[in-house]
Short mmCIF file of C-alpha atoms and ligand atoms in Angstrom, two decimals:
data_model
loop_
_atom_site.label_atom_id
_atom_site.label_comp_id
_atom_site.label_asym_id
_atom_site.label_seq_id
_atom_site.Cartn_x
_atom_site.Cartn_y
_atom_site.Cartn_z
CA MET A 927 120.62 29.89 92.82
CA ASN A 928 119.36 33.40 90.80
CA TYR A 929 118.12 36.32 92.83
CA ARG A 930 118.10 40.31 91.45
CA LYS A 931 119.05 43.65 93.00
CA ILE A 932 117.82 46.95 93.23
CA LYS A 933 119.21 49.68 95.68
CA ILE A 934 116.49 52.19 96.46
CA ASN A 935 117.50 55.10 98.73
CA THR A 936 114.62 56.17 100.71
CA ALA A 937 116.60 58.89 102.21
CA SER A 938 117.38 60.86 99.03
CA PRO A 939 118.24 63.69 98.63
CA ASP A 940 118.53 63.34 102.88
CA GLN A 941 121.83 61.77 104.27
CA ALA A 942 120.60 57.78 104.98
CA LYS A 943 121.17 56.68 108.70
CA SER A 944 121.68 52.85 107.85
CA LYS A 945 122.12 50.72 105.38
CA VAL A 946 119.97 48.13 105.25
CA MET A 947 119.50 44.92 102.93
CA ILE A 948 116.34 43.30 102.73
CA ILE A 949 116.23 39.73 100.63
CA TYR A 950 113.46 39.00 99.76
CA THR A 951 112.34 34.93 99.54
CA GLY A 952 108.78 34.11 99.16
CA GLY A 953 105.49 33.16 101.82
CA THR A 954 102.98 34.92 102.01
CA PHE A 955 104.10 38.56 102.65
CA GLY A 956 104.56 39.66 99.24
CA MET A 957 101.78 38.14 97.73
CA ALA A 958 99.31 39.86 95.60
CA TYR A 959 95.69 39.02 94.00
CA ASP A 960 96.02 38.11 90.13
CA ALA A 961 93.69 38.75 87.46
CA HIS A 962 91.35 35.60 88.51
CA GLY A 963 91.80 36.49 92.36
CA VAL A 964 94.54 33.78 92.96
CA LEU A 965 96.95 34.85 95.56
CA ILE A 966 100.90 35.05 92.91
CA PRO A 967 104.35 36.87 94.55
CA PHE A 968 104.27 40.09 93.54
CA ASP A 969 107.47 42.20 92.34
CA PHE A 970 109.08 42.72 95.19
CA THR A 971 111.59 45.49 93.44
CA LEU A 972 107.99 47.62 93.34
CA ILE A 973 107.60 47.86 97.22
CA LEU A 974 108.05 51.36 97.64
CA HIS A 975 104.69 51.26 95.54
CA HIS A 976 103.09 48.66 98.94
CA LEU A 977 104.88 50.85 101.23
CA PRO A 978 105.35 54.43 100.50
CA THR A 979 105.74 54.99 103.97
CA LEU A 980 109.07 53.22 103.76
CA ARG A 981 110.16 56.81 102.99
CA SER A 982 110.40 57.74 105.85
CA LEU A 983 113.05 55.59 107.61
CA LEU A 984 115.31 58.00 106.10
CA LEU A 985 117.00 54.19 105.25
CA ASP A 986 119.71 53.51 102.26
CA LEU A 987 117.88 50.10 100.93
CA THR A 988 119.39 47.07 99.00
CA VAL A 989 116.40 44.72 98.32
CA VAL A 990 117.58 41.23 96.79
CA SER A 991 114.31 39.40 95.92
CA PHE A 992 114.59 35.32 94.80
CA ASP A 993 113.81 35.00 91.04
CA HIS A 994 111.56 32.19 92.15
CA PRO A 995 110.05 33.43 95.24
CA ILE A 996 109.17 29.77 97.25
CA ASP A 997 106.35 29.06 100.01
CA SER A 998 108.28 28.17 103.06
CA SER A 999 107.44 24.85 103.27
CA ASN A 1000 109.58 24.46 99.67
CA MET A 1001 113.12 25.81 101.72
CA GLY A 1002 115.69 23.50 102.35
CA PRO A 1003 119.70 23.74 103.08
CA GLU A 1004 120.40 25.14 99.31
CA HIS A 1005 118.16 28.39 100.26
CA TRP A 1006 119.82 28.27 103.35
CA LYS A 1007 122.90 28.74 101.77
CA THR A 1008 121.84 31.20 99.22
CA ILE A 1009 120.69 33.45 102.21
CA GLY A 1010 123.78 32.83 103.82
CA GLN A 1011 125.93 33.76 100.94
CA ILE A 1012 124.21 36.74 100.33
CA ILE A 1013 124.48 38.05 103.90
CA PHE A 1014 128.01 36.89 103.89
CA ASP A 1015 128.87 38.47 100.45
CA HIS A 1016 127.02 42.13 101.37
CA TYR A 1017 128.75 41.66 104.85
CA GLU A 1018 130.96 44.00 105.21
CA GLN A 1019 129.07 47.07 103.06
CA GLN A 1020 125.51 46.39 105.00
CA ASP A 1021 125.04 47.32 108.97
CA GLY A 1022 122.00 45.00 109.12
CA PHE A 1023 119.41 42.17 107.30
CA VAL A 1024 116.07 41.64 107.23
CA VAL A 1025 114.96 38.38 105.14
CA LEU A 1026 111.12 38.23 104.55
CA HIS A 1027 110.02 34.85 104.36
CA GLY A 1028 107.26 32.11 104.88
CA THR A 1029 106.11 31.71 108.28
CA ASP A 1030 105.72 28.33 107.75
CA THR A 1031 109.52 26.87 108.08
CA MET A 1032 110.78 30.31 109.57
CA SER A 1033 112.22 29.03 112.22
CA PHE A 1034 114.29 26.26 110.70
CA THR A 1035 115.62 28.86 108.16
CA ALA A 1036 116.43 31.59 111.29
CA SER A 1037 117.82 28.67 113.33
CA ALA A 1038 120.19 27.44 110.38
CA LEU A 1039 121.40 31.03 109.42
CA SER A 1040 122.19 31.31 113.33
CA PHE A 1041 124.45 28.40 113.25
CA MET A 1042 125.85 29.42 109.79
CA LEU A 1043 126.99 32.89 110.79
CA GLN A 1044 129.63 32.89 112.39
CA GLY A 1045 130.85 35.63 114.73
CA LEU A 1046 127.62 37.42 113.39
CA ALA A 1047 128.06 40.96 114.84
CA LYS A 1048 125.05 42.77 113.09
CA PRO A 1049 121.48 42.12 113.16
CA VAL A 1050 119.63 39.66 110.59
CA VAL A 1051 116.15 39.91 111.26
CA LEU A 1052 113.50 37.42 109.89
CA THR A 1053 110.06 38.38 109.11
CA GLY A 1054 107.16 37.85 107.20
CA ALA A 1055 103.07 38.06 107.36
CA GLN A 1056 100.13 36.03 108.13
CA LEU A 1057 98.36 38.59 105.18
CA PRO A 1058 99.63 39.43 102.10
CA ILE A 1059 100.77 43.21 102.47
CA SER A 1060 97.90 43.84 99.21
CA GLU A 1061 95.60 42.89 102.27
CA PRO A 1062 94.05 46.08 104.07
CA ARG A 1063 94.17 44.10 107.02
CA SER A 1064 97.74 43.12 106.23
CA ASP A 1065 100.50 42.29 109.07
CA ALA A 1066 103.43 42.37 106.50
CA ARG A 1067 103.54 46.77 106.82
CA GLU A 1068 104.09 46.35 110.62
CA ASN A 1069 106.13 43.82 110.56
CA LEU A 1070 108.51 45.14 107.95
CA ILE A 1071 108.61 48.67 108.90
CA THR A 1072 109.44 47.35 112.87
CA SER A 1073 112.16 44.62 111.73
CA LEU A 1074 113.92 47.74 109.46
CA GLU A 1075 114.00 49.79 112.62
CA ILE A 1076 115.69 46.70 114.29
CA ALA A 1077 118.15 46.44 111.95
CA SER A 1078 119.55 49.92 111.70
CA ALA A 1079 119.21 50.23 115.81
CA LYS A 1080 122.40 51.24 116.50
CA LYS A 1081 123.91 52.90 120.41
CA ASP A 1082 127.56 54.05 120.53
CA GLY A 1083 128.44 52.76 117.08
CA ARG A 1084 127.19 49.33 117.16
CA ALA A 1085 124.20 47.34 116.53
CA VAL A 1086 121.72 46.97 118.90
CA VAL A 1087 120.92 43.35 117.89
CA PRO A 1088 123.75 41.61 116.82
CA GLU A 1089 122.18 37.97 116.52
CA VAL A 1090 119.81 36.78 113.83
CA CYS A 1091 116.33 37.20 115.10
CA LEU A 1092 112.70 36.76 113.99
CA TYR A 1093 110.37 39.49 114.73
CA PHE A 1094 106.53 39.27 114.70
CA ASP A 1095 103.65 40.91 115.64
CA ASP A 1096 104.99 42.79 118.05
CA ALA A 1097 107.73 40.62 119.45
CA LEU A 1098 111.53 39.97 118.78
CA LEU A 1099 112.22 36.66 119.34
CA ARG A 1100 116.20 35.15 119.14
CA GLY A 1101 115.63 32.99 115.66
CA ASN A 1102 117.03 29.89 117.05
CA ARG A 1103 114.42 30.09 120.48
CA SER A 1104 111.61 30.81 118.41
CA LYS A 1105 108.36 28.02 116.70
CA LYS A 1106 105.20 29.26 114.86
CA VAL A 1107 102.42 28.24 117.35
CA GLU A 1108 99.36 29.65 115.49
CA SER A 1109 98.10 29.67 111.80
CA MET A 1110 95.41 32.25 111.70
CA HIS A 1111 96.30 34.86 114.31
CA PHE A 1112 98.77 37.32 114.06
CA ASP A 1113 100.91 36.24 117.05
CA ALA A 1114 102.21 33.57 115.41
CA PHE A 1115 105.36 32.37 116.94
CA GLU A 1116 106.70 32.33 120.37
CA SER A 1117 109.45 31.47 122.41
CA GLY A 1118 108.64 28.79 125.37
CA ASN A 1119 112.46 28.73 127.15
CA TYR A 1120 113.87 32.42 125.75
CA PRO A 1121 112.45 35.99 127.06
CA PRO A 1122 112.05 38.16 124.13
CA LEU A 1123 115.22 40.09 123.09
CA ALA A 1124 112.55 43.20 122.29
CA LYS A 1125 108.62 44.18 122.33
CA ALA A 1126 107.71 46.58 120.22
CA GLY A 1127 104.96 49.23 121.37
CA VAL A 1128 104.77 53.07 120.83
CA ALA A 1129 108.54 52.17 121.25
CA ILE A 1130 110.95 49.52 121.02
CA ASP A 1131 111.59 48.19 123.98
CA TYR A 1132 115.02 46.15 124.03
CA ASN A 1133 115.71 43.76 126.91
CA LEU A 1134 119.52 44.38 126.82
CA GLN A 1135 120.09 41.72 129.41
CA VAL A 1136 118.92 38.80 126.54
CA ILE A 1137 120.19 39.89 123.97
CA HIS A 1138 123.85 38.29 122.95
CA LYS A 1139 127.36 40.95 123.15
CA ALA A 1140 129.05 40.22 119.68
CA ASN A 1141 132.64 39.65 120.04
CA PRO A 1142 134.31 42.39 117.88
CA GLU A 1143 137.60 39.99 118.08
CA LYS A 1144 135.75 37.44 116.26
CA ASP A 1145 136.12 36.51 112.46
CA PHE A 1146 133.12 36.65 111.00
CA LYS A 1147 132.50 33.16 108.97
CA LEU A 1148 129.95 31.69 106.98
CA ARG A 1149 128.98 27.63 107.46
CA ASN A 1150 127.69 25.67 104.94
CA ARG A 1151 127.98 22.33 104.37
CA PHE A 1152 124.53 19.96 105.39
CA ASP A 1153 124.00 16.62 105.92
CA THR A 1154 121.11 15.61 105.57
CA HIS A 1155 120.98 12.26 107.00
CA ILE A 1156 118.87 12.99 110.05
CA SER A 1157 114.65 12.50 110.40
CA ILE A 1158 112.73 13.05 113.03
CA LEU A 1159 110.31 10.53 114.94
CA LYS A 1160 107.56 11.84 116.94
CA LEU A 1161 105.92 9.70 119.79
CA PHE A 1162 103.04 9.08 120.26
CA PRO A 1163 100.64 7.12 122.70
CA GLY A 1164 100.06 3.21 120.59
CA ILE A 1165 103.06 3.83 118.29
CA SER A 1166 103.84 0.34 116.71
CA GLU A 1167 107.31 -1.66 116.49
CA ALA A 1168 106.86 -1.61 112.47
CA THR A 1169 106.34 2.31 112.45
CA VAL A 1170 110.02 3.04 114.82
CA GLN A 1171 111.77 0.48 112.45
CA ALA A 1172 110.48 2.17 109.14
CA ILE A 1173 112.30 4.85 110.16
CA LEU A 1174 115.15 3.55 111.86
CA GLN A 1175 115.61 1.63 108.60
CA THR A 1176 116.21 4.75 106.48
CA PRO A 1177 119.01 4.19 104.18
CA GLY A 1178 122.38 5.77 104.92
CA LEU A 1179 120.37 7.63 108.67
CA LYS A 1180 122.81 9.55 110.96
CA ALA A 1181 120.91 11.18 113.21
CA LEU A 1182 117.44 10.62 114.91
CA ILE A 1183 115.32 13.55 116.77
CA ILE A 1184 113.09 11.82 118.84
CA GLU A 1185 110.44 14.02 119.97
CA THR A 1186 108.72 12.69 123.26
CA PHE A 1187 106.59 13.50 125.82
CA GLY A 1188 107.02 16.65 128.48
CA ALA A 1189 110.51 15.90 130.51
CA GLY A 1190 111.67 13.83 127.70
CA ASN A 1191 109.78 11.01 128.20
CA ALA A 1192 109.16 7.69 126.34
CA PRO A 1193 106.97 4.33 126.11
CA SER A 1194 108.95 1.78 128.51
CA ALA A 1195 108.84 -0.83 125.73
CA ALA A 1196 111.17 -3.51 125.36
CA TRP A 1197 110.87 -3.49 121.92
CA LEU A 1198 111.11 0.44 121.73
CA ILE A 1199 114.29 0.84 124.16
CA HIS A 1200 116.20 -2.42 121.82
CA ALA A 1201 115.46 -0.71 118.54
CA LEU A 1202 116.93 2.61 120.12
CA GLU A 1203 119.75 0.49 121.65
CA ALA A 1204 120.53 -1.36 118.14
CA ALA A 1205 120.69 2.00 116.09
CA ILE A 1206 122.84 3.54 119.17
CA GLN A 1207 125.27 0.71 118.25
CA LYS A 1208 125.24 1.28 115.04
CA GLY A 1209 126.42 4.47 115.33
CA ILE A 1210 123.53 6.36 114.77
CA ILE A 1211 122.53 9.51 116.94
CA ILE A 1212 119.74 9.61 118.61
CA LEU A 1213 118.86 12.50 119.84
CA ASN A 1214 115.78 13.55 122.74
CA VAL A 1215 113.57 17.13 121.82
CA SER A 1216 110.72 17.42 124.42
CA GLN A 1217 107.54 18.09 122.13
CA CYS A 1218 106.72 20.95 124.69
CA PRO A 1219 106.99 24.31 122.96
CA GLY A 1220 108.29 25.20 127.18
CA GLY A 1221 110.27 23.32 129.57
CA MET A 1222 113.07 20.95 129.04
CA VAL A 1223 114.38 17.36 128.77
CA ASP A 1224 115.44 16.15 131.97
CA GLN A 1225 116.24 12.16 131.13
CA GLY A 1226 116.67 9.92 134.22
CA ARG A 1227 113.83 12.35 136.27
CA TYR A 1228 111.06 9.56 135.60
CA GLU A 1229 110.93 6.19 135.19
CA THR A 1230 110.39 6.36 131.18
CA SER A 1231 113.20 8.28 130.32
CA HIS A 1232 115.37 6.40 132.85
CA HIS A 1233 116.04 4.01 130.00
CA LEU A 1234 117.05 6.26 127.56
CA LYS A 1235 119.54 7.75 129.07
CA GLU A 1236 120.92 4.53 129.88
CA ILE A 1237 121.17 3.38 126.44
CA GLY A 1238 122.85 6.38 125.11
CA VAL A 1239 120.54 8.65 123.98
CA LEU A 1240 121.72 12.26 123.58
CA SER A 1241 119.71 15.06 125.97
CA GLY A 1242 118.17 18.16 123.72
CA LYS A 1243 117.56 20.37 126.86
CA ASP A 1244 116.10 22.93 126.10
CA MET A 1245 116.59 22.92 122.25
CA THR A 1246 113.63 22.97 120.10
CA THR A 1247 113.17 20.97 117.05
CA GLU A 1248 113.44 23.79 114.37
CA ALA A 1249 117.02 24.38 116.04
CA ALA A 1250 117.91 21.10 116.25
CA VAL A 1251 117.23 19.82 112.76
CA PRO A 1252 120.26 22.24 111.07
CA LYS A 1253 121.98 21.80 114.13
CA LEU A 1254 122.57 18.45 113.72
CA MET A 1255 123.04 18.64 109.53
CA ILE A 1256 125.68 21.51 109.80
CA LEU A 1257 127.51 19.47 112.50
CA LEU A 1258 127.29 16.00 110.60
CA GLY A 1259 128.11 18.24 107.23
CA GLU A 1260 131.61 19.38 109.34
CA HIS A 1261 132.55 16.27 111.46
CA GLY A 1262 131.79 12.49 112.11
CA ILE A 1263 129.87 11.13 114.90
CA GLU A 1264 131.91 11.09 117.61
CA LYS A 1265 132.13 15.07 117.70
CA THR A 1266 128.94 15.84 117.01
CA LYS A 1267 127.67 13.95 119.62
CA GLU A 1268 129.91 16.52 121.82
CA LEU A 1269 128.96 19.76 120.55
CA LEU A 1270 125.47 18.94 120.52
CA SER A 1271 125.21 19.75 124.14
CA VAL A 1272 127.03 23.36 123.56
CA PRO A 1273 125.59 26.37 123.32
CA LEU A 1274 126.90 27.22 119.81
CA ALA A 1275 124.78 30.28 118.83
CA GLY A 1276 122.25 30.38 122.30
CA GLU A 1277 120.01 27.48 121.05
CA ILE A 1278 119.90 25.45 124.72
CA THR A 1279 120.41 27.47 128.27
CA GLY A 1280 124.33 27.75 128.57
CA SER A 1281 126.28 30.17 127.62
CA PHE A 1282 126.41 31.61 124.44
CA ILE A 1283 130.47 30.61 122.38
N1 LIG B 1842 102.99 28.68 103.17
C1 LIG B 1842 103.03 30.22 103.87
C2 LIG B 1842 104.95 29.94 103.32
O1 LIG B 1842 105.20 29.73 104.75
C3 LIG B 1842 102.73 31.07 104.68
C4 LIG B 1842 102.94 32.20 105.41
O2 LIG B 1842 104.13 32.71 104.45
O3 LIG B 1842 102.33 32.60 106.21
O4 LIG B 1842 105.72 30.01 102.62
#
């Protein structure tokens, strides 16, 4: 995928405090109206024109822009690979990264990057906006400025937030715990099962207790093999056998996320249990993730999840669907079914409760 790169030293002629790379992928953030009143992506290399206050941050910025910025509904593993590769290639030279991304699938990309960037010790902050930067009431300006501050924040020479995170409205969330929950208001993201890493008010108040501590001994590696033979089945009252069978018969299917009710519950109909059991016996992984934005899957707590546990459905615990999708793709891209099953319950990047490895 092609991209353009420009350097802007907002500190010049003074000494820059930090070096931060902005990776612009598209989304509402960078849109402006054309002559016909239609929203189109603006040339992001002109960011200083839209945001002159950037100059006050004293940063050495490198801006990388996708040649063809995209709506994030079109994002997929190929784009994740490009973003991951850009970060990997510039990792040594930069203090932090800000990824400007459409809000619709931002949590999937943040989750994917959290698994891809193994041994990360610098901030990677994803942000975007609900209103284009060209609009007077846009949230784009504040989201970008605060994300840049977070990406450049250091304490005793080390990054304050050495993880993949998502900043929006006034909250910094762990990327692989976040979820888009709102399409009209500015508070678009939530992290039901993990406290915010920081809140931005008059000052940025970091919650150091819950921020990952990077291990400086760990090598920084890029994982970028994805196997996309996965699917999602969202359960609903009245779901038919034909619907379930249609998904299970998907050619090449290796893993299925079932989005269940409450604490991981599903209808106890014999046809459903048999269909899932037959799939598991064929070697398909079935992962139980709750439709609730908060709480966790606890298979066996109710009779309606007991059967799932008995037939070998795996518990996604408190993992979001947004994290489960790239986690499955990466694990299947690197390992066989058995190893993938084993690693699914391990917190690889803080996506489920347990110690972050
Ligand atoms: N559809 C847009 C996107 O996700 C929405 C946004 O950026 O807020 O790219």
